[in-house]
Short mmCIF file of C-alpha atoms and ligand atoms in Angstrom, two decimals:
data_model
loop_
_atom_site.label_atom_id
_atom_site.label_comp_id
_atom_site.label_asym_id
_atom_site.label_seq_id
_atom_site.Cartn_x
_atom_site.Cartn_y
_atom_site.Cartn_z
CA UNK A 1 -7.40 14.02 6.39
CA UNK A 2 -8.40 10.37 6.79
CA UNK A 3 -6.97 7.08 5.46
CA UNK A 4 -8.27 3.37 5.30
CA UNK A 5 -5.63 0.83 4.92
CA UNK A 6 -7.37 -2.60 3.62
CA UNK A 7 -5.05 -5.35 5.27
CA UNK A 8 -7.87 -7.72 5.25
CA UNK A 9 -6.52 -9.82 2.11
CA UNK A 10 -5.53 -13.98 2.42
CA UNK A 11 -1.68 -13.30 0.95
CA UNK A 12 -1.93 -16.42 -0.83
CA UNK A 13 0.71 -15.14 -3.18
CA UNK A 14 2.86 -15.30 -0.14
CA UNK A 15 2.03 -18.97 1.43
CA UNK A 16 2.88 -20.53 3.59
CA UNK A 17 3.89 -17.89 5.28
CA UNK A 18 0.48 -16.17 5.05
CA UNK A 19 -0.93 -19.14 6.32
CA UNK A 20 -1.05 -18.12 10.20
CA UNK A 21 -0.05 -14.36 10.02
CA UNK A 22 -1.26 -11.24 8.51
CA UNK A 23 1.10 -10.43 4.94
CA UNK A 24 1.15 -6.62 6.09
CA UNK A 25 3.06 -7.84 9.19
CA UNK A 26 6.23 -9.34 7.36
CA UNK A 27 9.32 -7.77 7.67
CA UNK A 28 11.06 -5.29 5.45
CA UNK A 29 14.23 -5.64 7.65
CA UNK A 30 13.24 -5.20 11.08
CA UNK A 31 9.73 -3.27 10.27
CA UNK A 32 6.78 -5.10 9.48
CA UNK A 33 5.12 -3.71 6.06
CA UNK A 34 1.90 -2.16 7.46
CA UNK A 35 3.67 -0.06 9.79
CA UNK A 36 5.88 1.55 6.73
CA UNK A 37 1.97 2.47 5.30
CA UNK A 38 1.00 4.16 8.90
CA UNK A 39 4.12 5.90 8.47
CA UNK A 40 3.71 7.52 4.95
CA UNK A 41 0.49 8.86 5.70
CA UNK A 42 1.20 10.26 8.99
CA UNK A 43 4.27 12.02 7.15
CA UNK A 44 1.76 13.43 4.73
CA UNK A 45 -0.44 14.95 7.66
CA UNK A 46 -2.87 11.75 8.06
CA UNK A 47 -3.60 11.67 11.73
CA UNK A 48 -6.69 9.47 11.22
CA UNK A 49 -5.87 5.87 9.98
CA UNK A 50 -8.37 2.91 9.56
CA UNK A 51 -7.32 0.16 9.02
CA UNK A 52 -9.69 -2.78 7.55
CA UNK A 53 -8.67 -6.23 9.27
CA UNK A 54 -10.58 -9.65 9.51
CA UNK A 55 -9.83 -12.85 11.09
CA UNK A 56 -6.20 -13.90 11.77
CA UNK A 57 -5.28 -10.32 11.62
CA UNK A 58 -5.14 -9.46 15.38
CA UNK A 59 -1.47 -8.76 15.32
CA UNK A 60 -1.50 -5.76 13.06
CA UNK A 61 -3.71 -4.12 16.24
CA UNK A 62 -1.33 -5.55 18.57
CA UNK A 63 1.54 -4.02 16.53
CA UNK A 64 -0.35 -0.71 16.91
CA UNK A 65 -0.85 -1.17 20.71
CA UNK A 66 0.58 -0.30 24.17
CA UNK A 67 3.02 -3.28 25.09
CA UNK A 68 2.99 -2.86 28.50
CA UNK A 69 5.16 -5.64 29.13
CA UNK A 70 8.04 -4.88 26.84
CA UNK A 71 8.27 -1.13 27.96
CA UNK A 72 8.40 -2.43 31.95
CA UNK A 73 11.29 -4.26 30.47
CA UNK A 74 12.87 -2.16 28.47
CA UNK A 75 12.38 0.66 31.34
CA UNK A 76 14.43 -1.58 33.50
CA UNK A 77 16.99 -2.51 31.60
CA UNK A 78 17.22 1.13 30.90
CA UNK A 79 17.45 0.56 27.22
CA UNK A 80 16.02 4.25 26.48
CA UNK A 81 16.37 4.32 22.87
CA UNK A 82 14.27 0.94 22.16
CA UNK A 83 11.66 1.82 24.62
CA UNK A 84 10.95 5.19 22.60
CA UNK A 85 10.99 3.26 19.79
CA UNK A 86 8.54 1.06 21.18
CA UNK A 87 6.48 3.72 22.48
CA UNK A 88 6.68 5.51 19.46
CA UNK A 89 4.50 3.03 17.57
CA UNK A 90 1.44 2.93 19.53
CA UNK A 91 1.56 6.63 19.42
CA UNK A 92 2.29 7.02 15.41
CA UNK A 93 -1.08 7.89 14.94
CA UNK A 94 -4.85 7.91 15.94
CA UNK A 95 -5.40 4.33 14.58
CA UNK A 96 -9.18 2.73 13.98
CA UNK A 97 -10.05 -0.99 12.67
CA UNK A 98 -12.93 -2.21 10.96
CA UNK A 99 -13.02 -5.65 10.34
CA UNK A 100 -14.46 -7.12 6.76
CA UNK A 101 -16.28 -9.99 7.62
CA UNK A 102 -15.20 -11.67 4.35
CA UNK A 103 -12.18 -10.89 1.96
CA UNK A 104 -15.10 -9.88 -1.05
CA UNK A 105 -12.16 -8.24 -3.01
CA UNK A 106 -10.40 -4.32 -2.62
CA UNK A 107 -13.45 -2.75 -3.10
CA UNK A 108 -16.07 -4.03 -0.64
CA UNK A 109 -12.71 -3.44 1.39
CA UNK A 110 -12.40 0.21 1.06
CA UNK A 111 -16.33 0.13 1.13
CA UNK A 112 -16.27 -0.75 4.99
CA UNK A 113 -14.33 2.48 5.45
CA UNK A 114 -17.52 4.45 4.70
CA UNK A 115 -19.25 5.47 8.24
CA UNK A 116 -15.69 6.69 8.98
CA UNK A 117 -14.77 8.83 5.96
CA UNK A 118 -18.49 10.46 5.71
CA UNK A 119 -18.42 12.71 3.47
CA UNK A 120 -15.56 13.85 2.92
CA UNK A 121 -11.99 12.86 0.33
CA UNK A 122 -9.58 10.16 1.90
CA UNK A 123 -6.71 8.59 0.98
CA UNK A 124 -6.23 4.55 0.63
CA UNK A 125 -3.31 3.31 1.10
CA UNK A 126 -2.76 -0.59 0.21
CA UNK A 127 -1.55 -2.32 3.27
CA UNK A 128 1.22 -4.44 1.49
CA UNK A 129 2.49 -1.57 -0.42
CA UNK A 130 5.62 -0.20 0.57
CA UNK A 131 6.25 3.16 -1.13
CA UNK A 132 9.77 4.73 0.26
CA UNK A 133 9.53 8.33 -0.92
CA UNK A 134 6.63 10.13 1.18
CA UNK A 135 6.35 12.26 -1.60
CA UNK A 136 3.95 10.38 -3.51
CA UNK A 137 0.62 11.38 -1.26
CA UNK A 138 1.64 14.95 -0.90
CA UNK A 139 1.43 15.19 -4.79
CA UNK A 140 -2.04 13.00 -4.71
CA UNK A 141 -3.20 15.99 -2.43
CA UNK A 142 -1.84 18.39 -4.52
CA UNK A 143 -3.75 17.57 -7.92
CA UNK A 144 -6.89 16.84 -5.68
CA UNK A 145 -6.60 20.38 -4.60
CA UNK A 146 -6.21 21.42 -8.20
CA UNK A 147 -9.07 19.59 -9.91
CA UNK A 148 -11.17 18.94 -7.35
CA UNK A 149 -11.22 14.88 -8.41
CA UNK A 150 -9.99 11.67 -7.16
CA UNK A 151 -6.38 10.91 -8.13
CA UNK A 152 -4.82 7.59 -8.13
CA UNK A 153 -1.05 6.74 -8.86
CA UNK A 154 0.06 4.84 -11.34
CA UNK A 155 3.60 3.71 -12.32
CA UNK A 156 5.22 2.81 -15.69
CA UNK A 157 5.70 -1.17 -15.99
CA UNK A 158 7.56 -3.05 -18.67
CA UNK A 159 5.27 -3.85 -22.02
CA UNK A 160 5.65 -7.26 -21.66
CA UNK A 161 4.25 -7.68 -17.99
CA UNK A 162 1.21 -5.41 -18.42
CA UNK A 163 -1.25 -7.49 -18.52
CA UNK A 164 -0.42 -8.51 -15.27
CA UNK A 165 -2.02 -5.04 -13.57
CA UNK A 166 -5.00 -2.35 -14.03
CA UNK A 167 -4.10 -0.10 -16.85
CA UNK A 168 -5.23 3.55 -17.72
CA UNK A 169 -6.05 5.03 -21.11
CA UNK A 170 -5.86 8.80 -20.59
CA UNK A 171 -3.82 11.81 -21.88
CA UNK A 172 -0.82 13.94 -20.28
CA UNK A 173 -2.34 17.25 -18.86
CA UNK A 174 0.27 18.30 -17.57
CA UNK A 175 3.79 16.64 -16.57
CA UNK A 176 3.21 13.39 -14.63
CA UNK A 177 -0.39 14.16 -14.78
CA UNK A 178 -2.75 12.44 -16.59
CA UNK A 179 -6.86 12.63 -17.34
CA UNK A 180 -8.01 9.25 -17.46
CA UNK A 181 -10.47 8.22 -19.74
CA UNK A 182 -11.27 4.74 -19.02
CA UNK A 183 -9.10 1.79 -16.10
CA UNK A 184 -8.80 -1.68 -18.10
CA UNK A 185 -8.07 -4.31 -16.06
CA UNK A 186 -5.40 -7.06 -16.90
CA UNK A 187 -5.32 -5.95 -20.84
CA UNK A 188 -3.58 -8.16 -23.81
CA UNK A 189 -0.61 -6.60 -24.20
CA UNK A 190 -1.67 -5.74 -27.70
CA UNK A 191 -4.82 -4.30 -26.97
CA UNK A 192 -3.62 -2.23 -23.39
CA UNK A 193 -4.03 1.41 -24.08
CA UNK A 194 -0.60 2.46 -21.88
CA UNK A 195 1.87 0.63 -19.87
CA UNK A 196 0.50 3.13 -16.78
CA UNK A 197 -0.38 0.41 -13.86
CA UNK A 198 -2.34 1.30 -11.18
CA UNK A 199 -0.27 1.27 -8.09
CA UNK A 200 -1.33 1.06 -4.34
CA UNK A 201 -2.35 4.47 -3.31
CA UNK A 202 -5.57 6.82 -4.32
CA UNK A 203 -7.04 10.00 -3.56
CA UNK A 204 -10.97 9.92 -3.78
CA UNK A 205 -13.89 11.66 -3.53
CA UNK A 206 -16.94 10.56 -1.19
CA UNK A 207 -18.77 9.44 -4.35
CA UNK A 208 -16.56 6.35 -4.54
CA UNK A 209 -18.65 5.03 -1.47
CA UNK A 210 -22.24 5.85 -2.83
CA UNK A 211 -20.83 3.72 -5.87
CA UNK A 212 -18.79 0.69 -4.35
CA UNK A 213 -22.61 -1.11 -2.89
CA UNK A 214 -23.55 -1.45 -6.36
CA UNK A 215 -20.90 -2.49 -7.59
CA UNK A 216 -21.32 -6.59 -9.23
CA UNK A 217 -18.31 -9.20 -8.59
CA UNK A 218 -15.96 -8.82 -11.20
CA UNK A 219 -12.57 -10.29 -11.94
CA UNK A 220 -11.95 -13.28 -9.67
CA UNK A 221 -15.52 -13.15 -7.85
CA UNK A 222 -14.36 -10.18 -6.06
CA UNK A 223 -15.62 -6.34 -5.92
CA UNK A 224 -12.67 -4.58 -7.31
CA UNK A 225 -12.05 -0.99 -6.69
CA UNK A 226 -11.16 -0.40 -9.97
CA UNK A 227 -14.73 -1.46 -11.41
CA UNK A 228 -15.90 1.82 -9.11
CA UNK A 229 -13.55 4.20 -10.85
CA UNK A 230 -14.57 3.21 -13.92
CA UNK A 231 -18.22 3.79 -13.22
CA UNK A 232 -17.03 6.99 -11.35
CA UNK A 233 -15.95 8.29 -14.90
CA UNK A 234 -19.38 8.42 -16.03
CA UNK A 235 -20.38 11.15 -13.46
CA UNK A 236 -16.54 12.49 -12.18
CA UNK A 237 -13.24 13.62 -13.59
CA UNK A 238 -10.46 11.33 -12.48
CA UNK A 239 -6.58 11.78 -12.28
CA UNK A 240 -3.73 10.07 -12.55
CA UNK A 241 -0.02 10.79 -11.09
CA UNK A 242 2.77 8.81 -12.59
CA UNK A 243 4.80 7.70 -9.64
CA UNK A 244 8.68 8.62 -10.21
CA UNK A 245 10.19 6.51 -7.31
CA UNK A 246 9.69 3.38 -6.87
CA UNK A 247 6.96 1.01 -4.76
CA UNK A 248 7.35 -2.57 -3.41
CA UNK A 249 4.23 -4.81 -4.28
CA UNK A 250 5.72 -7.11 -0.51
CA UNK A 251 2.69 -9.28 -1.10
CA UNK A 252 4.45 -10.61 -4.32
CA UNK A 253 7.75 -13.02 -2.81
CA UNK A 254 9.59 -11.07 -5.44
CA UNK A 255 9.30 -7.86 -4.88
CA UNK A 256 9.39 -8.32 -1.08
CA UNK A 257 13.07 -9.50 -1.37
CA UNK A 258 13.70 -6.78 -3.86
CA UNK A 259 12.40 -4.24 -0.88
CA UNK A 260 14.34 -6.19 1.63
CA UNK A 261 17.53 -5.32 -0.43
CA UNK A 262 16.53 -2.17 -1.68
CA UNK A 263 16.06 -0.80 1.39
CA UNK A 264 19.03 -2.55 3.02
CA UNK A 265 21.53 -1.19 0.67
CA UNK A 266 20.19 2.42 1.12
CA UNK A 267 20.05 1.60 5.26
CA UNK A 268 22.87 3.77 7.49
CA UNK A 269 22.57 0.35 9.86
CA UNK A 270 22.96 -2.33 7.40
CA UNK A 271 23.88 -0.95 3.63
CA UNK A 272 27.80 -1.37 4.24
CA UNK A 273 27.42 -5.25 5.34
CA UNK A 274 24.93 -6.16 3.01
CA UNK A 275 26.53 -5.22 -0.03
CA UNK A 276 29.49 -6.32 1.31
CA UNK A 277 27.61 -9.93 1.69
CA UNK A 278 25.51 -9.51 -1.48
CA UNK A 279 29.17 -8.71 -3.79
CA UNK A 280 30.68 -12.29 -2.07
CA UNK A 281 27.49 -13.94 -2.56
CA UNK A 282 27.14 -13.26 -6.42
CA UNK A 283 30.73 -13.45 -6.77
CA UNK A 284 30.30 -17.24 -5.58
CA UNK A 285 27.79 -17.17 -7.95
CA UNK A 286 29.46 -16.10 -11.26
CA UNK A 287 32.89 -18.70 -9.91
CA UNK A 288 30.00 -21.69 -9.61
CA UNK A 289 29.16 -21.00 -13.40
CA UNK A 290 32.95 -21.15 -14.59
P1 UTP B 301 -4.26 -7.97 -2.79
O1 UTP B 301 -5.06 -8.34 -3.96
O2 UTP B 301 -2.79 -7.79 -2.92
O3 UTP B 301 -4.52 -8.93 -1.54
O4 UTP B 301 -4.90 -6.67 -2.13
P2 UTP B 301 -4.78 -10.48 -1.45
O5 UTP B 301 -6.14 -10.82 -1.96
O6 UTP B 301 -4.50 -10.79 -0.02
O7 UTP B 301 -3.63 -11.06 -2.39
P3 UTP B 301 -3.32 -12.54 -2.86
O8 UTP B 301 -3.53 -12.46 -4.36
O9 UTP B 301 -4.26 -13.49 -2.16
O10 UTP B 301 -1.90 -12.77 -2.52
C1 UTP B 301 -4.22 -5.47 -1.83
C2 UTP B 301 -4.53 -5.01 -0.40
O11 UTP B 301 -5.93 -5.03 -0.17
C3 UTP B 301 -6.25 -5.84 0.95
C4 UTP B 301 -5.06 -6.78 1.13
O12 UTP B 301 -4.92 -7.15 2.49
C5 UTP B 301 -3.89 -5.94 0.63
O13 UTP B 301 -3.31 -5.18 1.66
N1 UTP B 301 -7.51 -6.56 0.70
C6 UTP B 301 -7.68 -7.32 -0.42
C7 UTP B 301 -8.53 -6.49 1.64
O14 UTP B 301 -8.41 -5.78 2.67
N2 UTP B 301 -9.69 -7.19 1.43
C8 UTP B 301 -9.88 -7.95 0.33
O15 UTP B 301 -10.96 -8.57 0.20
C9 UTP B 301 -8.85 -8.03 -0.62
#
Protein backbone atom coordinates (compact mmCIF):
# COMPACT_ATOMS: atom_id res chain seq x y z
CA UNK A 1 0.00 0.00 0.00
CA UNK A 2 1.07 3.58 -0.75
CA UNK A 3 1.41 6.74 1.39
CA UNK A 4 1.89 10.56 0.61
CA UNK A 5 3.31 12.53 3.38
CA UNK A 6 2.53 16.45 2.65
CA UNK A 7 5.66 18.21 4.31
CA UNK A 8 5.30 21.03 1.97
CA UNK A 9 3.67 23.50 4.68
CA UNK A 10 5.55 27.18 5.82
CA UNK A 11 5.50 26.10 9.85
CA UNK A 12 4.76 29.54 10.64
CA UNK A 13 3.31 28.35 13.90
CA UNK A 14 6.83 27.35 14.59
CA UNK A 15 8.99 30.63 13.52
CA UNK A 16 11.67 31.44 13.53
CA UNK A 17 12.74 28.32 13.51
CA UNK A 18 10.76 27.42 10.36
CA UNK A 19 12.24 30.23 8.82
CA UNK A 20 15.29 28.37 7.02
CA UNK A 21 14.39 24.64 7.67
CA UNK A 22 11.68 22.28 6.91
CA UNK A 23 9.19 21.87 10.46
CA UNK A 24 9.08 17.97 9.70
CA UNK A 25 12.88 18.01 10.25
CA UNK A 26 12.90 19.23 14.01
CA UNK A 27 13.86 17.05 16.54
CA UNK A 28 11.82 14.86 18.82
CA UNK A 29 15.04 14.03 20.81
CA UNK A 30 17.55 13.01 18.45
CA UNK A 31 14.96 12.07 15.43
CA UNK A 32 13.71 14.59 13.25
CA UNK A 33 9.67 14.41 13.04
CA UNK A 34 9.24 13.26 9.41
CA UNK A 35 11.32 10.35 9.86
CA UNK A 36 8.98 9.10 12.99
CA UNK A 37 5.99 9.35 9.96
CA UNK A 38 8.29 7.09 7.43
CA UNK A 39 8.56 4.91 10.29
CA UNK A 40 4.82 4.28 11.23
CA UNK A 41 3.88 3.49 7.88
CA UNK A 42 6.62 1.23 7.05
CA UNK A 43 5.62 -0.62 10.43
CA UNK A 44 2.14 -0.89 9.04
CA UNK A 45 3.44 -2.58 5.69
CA UNK A 46 3.84 0.85 3.61
CA UNK A 47 6.81 0.21 1.44
CA UNK A 48 5.87 3.04 -0.96
CA UNK A 49 6.15 6.59 0.62
CA UNK A 50 5.74 10.00 -1.21
CA UNK A 51 6.47 12.54 0.21
CA UNK A 52 5.17 16.15 -1.07
CA UNK A 53 8.09 18.82 -0.55
CA UNK A 54 8.60 22.40 -2.08
CA UNK A 55 11.24 24.92 -1.77
CA UNK A 56 13.50 25.02 1.33
CA UNK A 57 12.64 21.47 1.91
CA UNK A 58 15.74 19.73 0.39
CA UNK A 59 16.85 18.35 3.68
CA UNK A 60 13.96 16.03 4.32
CA UNK A 61 15.44 14.17 0.86
CA UNK A 62 18.80 14.50 2.18
CA UNK A 63 17.63 12.95 5.49
CA UNK A 64 16.27 10.09 3.32
CA UNK A 65 19.55 9.73 1.34
CA UNK A 66 22.87 7.80 1.12
CA UNK A 67 25.47 9.92 3.21
CA UNK A 68 28.34 8.73 1.74
CA UNK A 69 30.53 10.78 3.69
CA UNK A 70 29.37 10.02 7.18
CA UNK A 71 29.32 6.14 6.58
CA UNK A 72 33.26 6.40 5.17
CA UNK A 73 33.58 7.91 8.56
CA UNK A 74 31.79 6.08 10.63
CA UNK A 75 33.28 2.81 8.75
CA UNK A 76 36.62 4.02 9.91
CA UNK A 77 36.18 4.83 13.10
CA UNK A 78 34.57 1.49 13.27
CA UNK A 79 31.59 2.86 15.06
CA UNK A 80 29.31 -0.18 13.74
CA UNK A 81 26.24 0.54 15.55
CA UNK A 82 25.84 4.34 14.25
CA UNK A 83 26.77 3.44 10.78
CA UNK A 84 23.72 0.86 10.68
CA UNK A 85 21.85 3.35 12.05
CA UNK A 86 22.81 5.61 9.45
CA UNK A 87 22.39 3.19 6.81
CA UNK A 88 19.28 2.16 8.09
CA UNK A 89 17.54 5.41 7.12
CA UNK A 90 18.15 5.65 3.54
CA UNK A 91 17.00 2.14 3.37
CA UNK A 92 13.63 2.57 5.65
CA UNK A 93 11.70 2.54 2.72
CA UNK A 94 11.17 3.04 -1.10
CA UNK A 95 10.84 6.87 -0.73
CA UNK A 96 9.38 9.29 -3.76
CA UNK A 97 9.01 13.32 -3.68
CA UNK A 98 6.79 15.46 -5.47
CA UNK A 99 7.24 18.90 -4.99
CA UNK A 100 3.99 21.43 -4.68
CA UNK A 101 4.92 24.32 -6.42
CA UNK A 102 2.95 26.48 -3.94
CA UNK A 103 1.74 25.69 -0.29
CA UNK A 104 -2.29 26.03 -1.77
CA UNK A 105 -3.40 24.34 1.56
CA UNK A 106 -3.57 20.17 2.64
CA UNK A 107 -5.60 19.41 -0.06
CA UNK A 108 -4.03 20.57 -3.34
CA UNK A 109 -1.17 18.85 -1.19
CA UNK A 110 -2.43 15.40 -1.10
CA UNK A 111 -3.82 16.24 -4.67
CA UNK A 112 -0.14 16.16 -6.15
CA UNK A 113 0.03 12.59 -4.87
CA UNK A 114 -2.41 11.53 -7.62
CA UNK A 115 -0.25 10.07 -10.74
CA UNK A 116 1.37 8.02 -7.93
CA UNK A 117 -1.58 6.52 -6.04
CA UNK A 118 -3.67 5.78 -9.45
CA UNK A 119 -6.28 4.16 -8.66
CA UNK A 120 -6.04 2.62 -5.94
CA UNK A 121 -6.69 3.46 -1.54
CA UNK A 122 -3.60 5.17 0.23
CA UNK A 123 -2.87 6.31 3.35
CA UNK A 124 -1.80 10.13 4.29
CA UNK A 125 0.08 10.61 6.84
CA UNK A 126 0.66 14.42 8.06
CA UNK A 127 4.32 15.10 8.04
CA UNK A 128 4.41 16.97 11.47
CA UNK A 129 2.36 14.44 13.16
CA UNK A 130 3.99 12.28 15.47
CA UNK A 131 1.73 9.35 16.44
CA UNK A 132 3.79 6.83 18.91
CA UNK A 133 1.59 3.73 18.87
CA UNK A 134 1.82 2.11 15.21
CA UNK A 135 -1.36 0.80 15.92
CA UNK A 136 -3.37 3.52 14.70
CA UNK A 137 -2.93 2.71 10.67
CA UNK A 138 -3.31 -0.98 11.12
CA UNK A 139 -6.87 -0.24 12.53
CA UNK A 140 -7.44 2.52 9.55
CA UNK A 141 -6.77 -0.63 7.29
CA UNK A 142 -8.80 -2.69 9.17
CA UNK A 143 -12.26 -0.72 8.93
CA UNK A 144 -11.25 0.08 5.21
CA UNK A 145 -11.25 -3.60 4.72
CA UNK A 146 -14.57 -3.82 6.47
CA UNK A 147 -16.60 -1.09 4.75
CA UNK A 148 -14.94 -0.66 1.85
CA UNK A 149 -14.68 3.46 2.60
CA UNK A 150 -12.17 5.97 3.48
CA UNK A 151 -11.45 6.19 7.22
CA UNK A 152 -9.87 9.03 8.92
CA UNK A 153 -8.86 9.25 12.72
CA UNK A 154 -10.05 11.43 14.92
CA UNK A 155 -9.26 12.02 18.63
CA UNK A 156 -11.35 13.34 21.58
CA UNK A 157 -10.24 17.10 22.49
CA UNK A 158 -11.35 19.15 25.46
CA UNK A 159 -14.91 21.16 24.83
CA UNK A 160 -13.43 24.24 25.33
CA UNK A 161 -10.60 24.05 22.58
CA UNK A 162 -12.79 22.61 19.80
CA UNK A 163 -13.18 25.10 17.81
CA UNK A 164 -9.71 25.14 17.30
CA UNK A 165 -9.85 21.76 14.84
CA UNK A 166 -12.17 19.91 12.09
CA UNK A 167 -14.98 18.26 13.88
CA UNK A 168 -17.25 15.22 12.89
CA UNK A 169 -20.98 14.78 13.42
CA UNK A 170 -21.57 11.04 13.04
CA UNK A 171 -22.84 8.08 15.16
CA UNK A 172 -20.95 5.07 17.02
CA UNK A 173 -21.25 1.89 14.77
CA UNK A 174 -19.45 0.06 16.50
CA UNK A 175 -16.77 0.70 19.42
CA UNK A 176 -14.32 3.44 18.38
CA UNK A 177 -16.02 3.47 15.11
CA UNK A 178 -17.98 6.01 13.88
CA UNK A 179 -20.23 6.84 10.45
CA UNK A 180 -19.76 10.31 9.76
CA UNK A 181 -22.38 12.32 8.57
CA UNK A 182 -21.00 15.62 7.86
CA UNK A 183 -16.75 17.29 8.87
CA UNK A 184 -17.36 21.01 10.28
CA UNK A 185 -14.51 22.88 10.32
CA UNK A 186 -13.43 25.15 13.33
CA UNK A 187 -17.19 25.01 14.94
CA UNK A 188 -18.50 27.47 17.94
CA UNK A 189 -18.20 25.48 20.66
CA UNK A 190 -21.93 25.69 21.07
CA UNK A 191 -22.89 24.79 17.79
CA UNK A 192 -19.91 21.74 17.21
CA UNK A 193 -21.75 18.52 16.80
CA UNK A 194 -18.85 16.32 18.91
CA UNK A 195 -15.62 17.08 20.47
CA UNK A 196 -14.16 14.25 17.72
CA UNK A 197 -11.11 16.32 15.96
CA UNK A 198 -9.76 15.24 13.00
CA UNK A 199 -6.26 14.11 13.59
CA UNK A 200 -3.30 13.64 11.09
CA UNK A 201 -3.79 10.36 9.44
CA UNK A 202 -6.57 9.01 6.74
CA UNK A 203 -7.41 6.11 4.81
CA UNK A 204 -9.04 7.02 1.35
CA UNK A 205 -10.43 5.90 -1.55
CA UNK A 206 -9.18 7.01 -5.19
CA UNK A 207 -12.31 9.19 -5.44
CA UNK A 208 -10.73 11.73 -3.09
CA UNK A 209 -8.42 12.67 -6.14
CA UNK A 210 -11.20 12.93 -8.89
CA UNK A 211 -12.72 15.40 -6.17
CA UNK A 212 -9.71 17.51 -4.68
CA UNK A 213 -9.32 19.64 -8.59
CA UNK A 214 -12.61 20.98 -7.97
CA UNK A 215 -12.40 21.72 -4.96
CA UNK A 216 -12.77 26.09 -4.30
CA UNK A 217 -10.31 27.82 -1.61
CA UNK A 218 -11.84 27.60 1.56
CA UNK A 219 -10.79 28.49 5.07
CA UNK A 220 -7.68 30.67 4.95
CA UNK A 221 -7.44 30.83 0.95
CA UNK A 222 -6.32 27.35 1.00
CA UNK A 223 -7.82 23.92 -0.54
CA UNK A 224 -8.46 21.98 2.55
CA UNK A 225 -8.76 18.30 2.54
CA UNK A 226 -11.48 18.34 4.66
CA UNK A 227 -13.76 20.40 2.11
CA UNK A 228 -13.15 16.97 -0.19
CA UNK A 229 -14.51 14.65 2.45
CA UNK A 230 -17.29 16.53 2.89
CA UNK A 231 -18.21 16.54 -0.76
CA UNK A 232 -17.08 12.82 -0.74
CA UNK A 233 -20.18 12.21 1.59
CA UNK A 234 -22.50 13.05 -1.06
CA UNK A 235 -21.42 10.04 -3.27
CA UNK A 236 -19.27 7.70 -0.44
CA UNK A 237 -19.62 6.29 3.03
CA UNK A 238 -16.92 7.64 5.29
CA UNK A 239 -15.42 6.39 8.68
CA UNK A 240 -14.09 7.50 11.53
CA UNK A 241 -11.63 5.73 14.22
CA UNK A 242 -11.32 7.40 17.54
CA UNK A 243 -7.64 7.35 18.26
CA UNK A 244 -6.97 5.82 21.93
CA UNK A 245 -3.24 6.84 22.28
CA UNK A 246 -2.10 9.81 21.92
CA UNK A 247 -0.56 12.12 18.77
CA UNK A 248 1.83 15.12 18.89
CA UNK A 249 0.58 18.08 16.62
CA UNK A 250 5.13 19.08 16.61
CA UNK A 251 4.13 21.89 14.31
CA UNK A 252 2.35 23.56 17.35
CA UNK A 253 5.63 24.83 19.93
CA UNK A 254 3.43 23.23 22.51
CA UNK A 255 2.85 20.10 21.73
CA UNK A 256 6.36 19.63 20.28
CA UNK A 257 7.83 20.07 23.84
CA UNK A 258 5.07 17.95 25.20
CA UNK A 259 6.45 15.09 22.56
CA UNK A 260 9.95 15.96 23.46
CA UNK A 261 9.08 14.98 27.12
CA UNK A 262 6.66 12.48 26.45
CA UNK A 263 8.79 10.55 24.63
CA UNK A 264 11.84 11.23 26.80
CA UNK A 265 10.30 9.99 29.92
CA UNK A 266 9.12 6.73 28.20
CA UNK A 267 12.96 6.54 26.43
CA UNK A 268 15.32 3.39 27.86
CA UNK A 269 18.31 6.14 26.91
CA UNK A 270 17.09 9.19 28.52
CA UNK A 271 13.72 8.59 30.80
CA UNK A 272 15.83 8.05 34.14
CA UNK A 273 17.81 11.55 33.68
CA UNK A 274 15.11 13.47 32.47
CA UNK A 275 12.76 12.97 35.09
CA UNK A 276 15.37 13.10 37.31
CA UNK A 277 16.07 16.83 35.78
CA UNK A 278 12.38 17.60 35.15
CA UNK A 279 11.48 16.66 39.35
CA UNK A 280 14.62 19.34 40.32
CA UNK A 281 13.49 21.67 37.79
CA UNK A 282 9.77 22.00 39.01
CA UNK A 283 10.86 21.55 42.42
CA UNK A 284 12.87 24.96 41.88
CA UNK A 285 9.83 25.96 40.58
CA UNK A 286 7.23 25.38 43.37
CA UNK A 287 10.47 26.85 46.14
CA UNK A 288 10.54 30.20 43.67
CA UNK A 289 6.69 30.61 44.42
CA UNK A 290 7.10 30.27 48.35
P1 LIG B 1 -0.34 22.44 8.59
O1 LIG B 1 -1.56 23.23 8.40
O2 LIG B 1 0.05 22.01 9.97
O3 LIG B 1 0.95 23.11 7.93
O4 LIG B 1 -0.39 21.18 7.63
P2 LIG B 1 1.39 24.61 7.79
O5 LIG B 1 0.54 25.34 6.81
O6 LIG B 1 2.85 24.52 7.48
O7 LIG B 1 1.17 25.16 9.27
P3 LIG B 1 1.31 26.62 9.88
O8 LIG B 1 -0.11 26.94 10.30
O9 LIG B 1 1.86 27.54 8.82
O10 LIG B 1 2.21 26.47 11.05
C1 LIG B 1 -0.22 19.83 8.01
C2 LIG B 1 0.78 19.12 7.10
O11 LIG B 1 0.47 19.36 5.74
C3 LIG B 1 1.57 19.93 5.06
C4 LIG B 1 2.45 20.55 6.14
O12 LIG B 1 3.81 20.55 5.74
C5 LIG B 1 2.20 19.63 7.33
O13 LIG B 1 3.10 18.55 7.36
N1 LIG B 1 1.10 20.93 4.08
C6 LIG B 1 0.27 21.95 4.45
C7 LIG B 1 1.52 20.85 2.76
O14 LIG B 1 2.26 19.90 2.38
N2 LIG B 1 1.11 21.80 1.86
C8 LIG B 1 0.29 22.82 2.21
O15 LIG B 1 -0.04 23.66 1.34
C9 LIG B 1 -0.13 22.91 3.55
Amino acid sequence: MKAIIPAAGLGTRFLPATKAQPKEMLPVLNKPVIQYVVEEAVAAGVDDVLIITGRGKRAIEDHFDRSVELEDLLERAGDTEKLRQVRGISELAEVFYVRQKRPRGLGHAVLCGAAHTGDQPFFVLLGDVIMPNASCLKRLREVHERYGASVIAVTPVEEQYVSRYGVIAGHEVEPGVWKVTDLVEKPAINTAPSNLAIFGRYLLTPKVMEILPHVEPGRGGEIQLTDALRELLKSEELYAISLECEGYDTGNVLSWIEANIALGLESPEFGADLRERLEALLGRGTRGEE
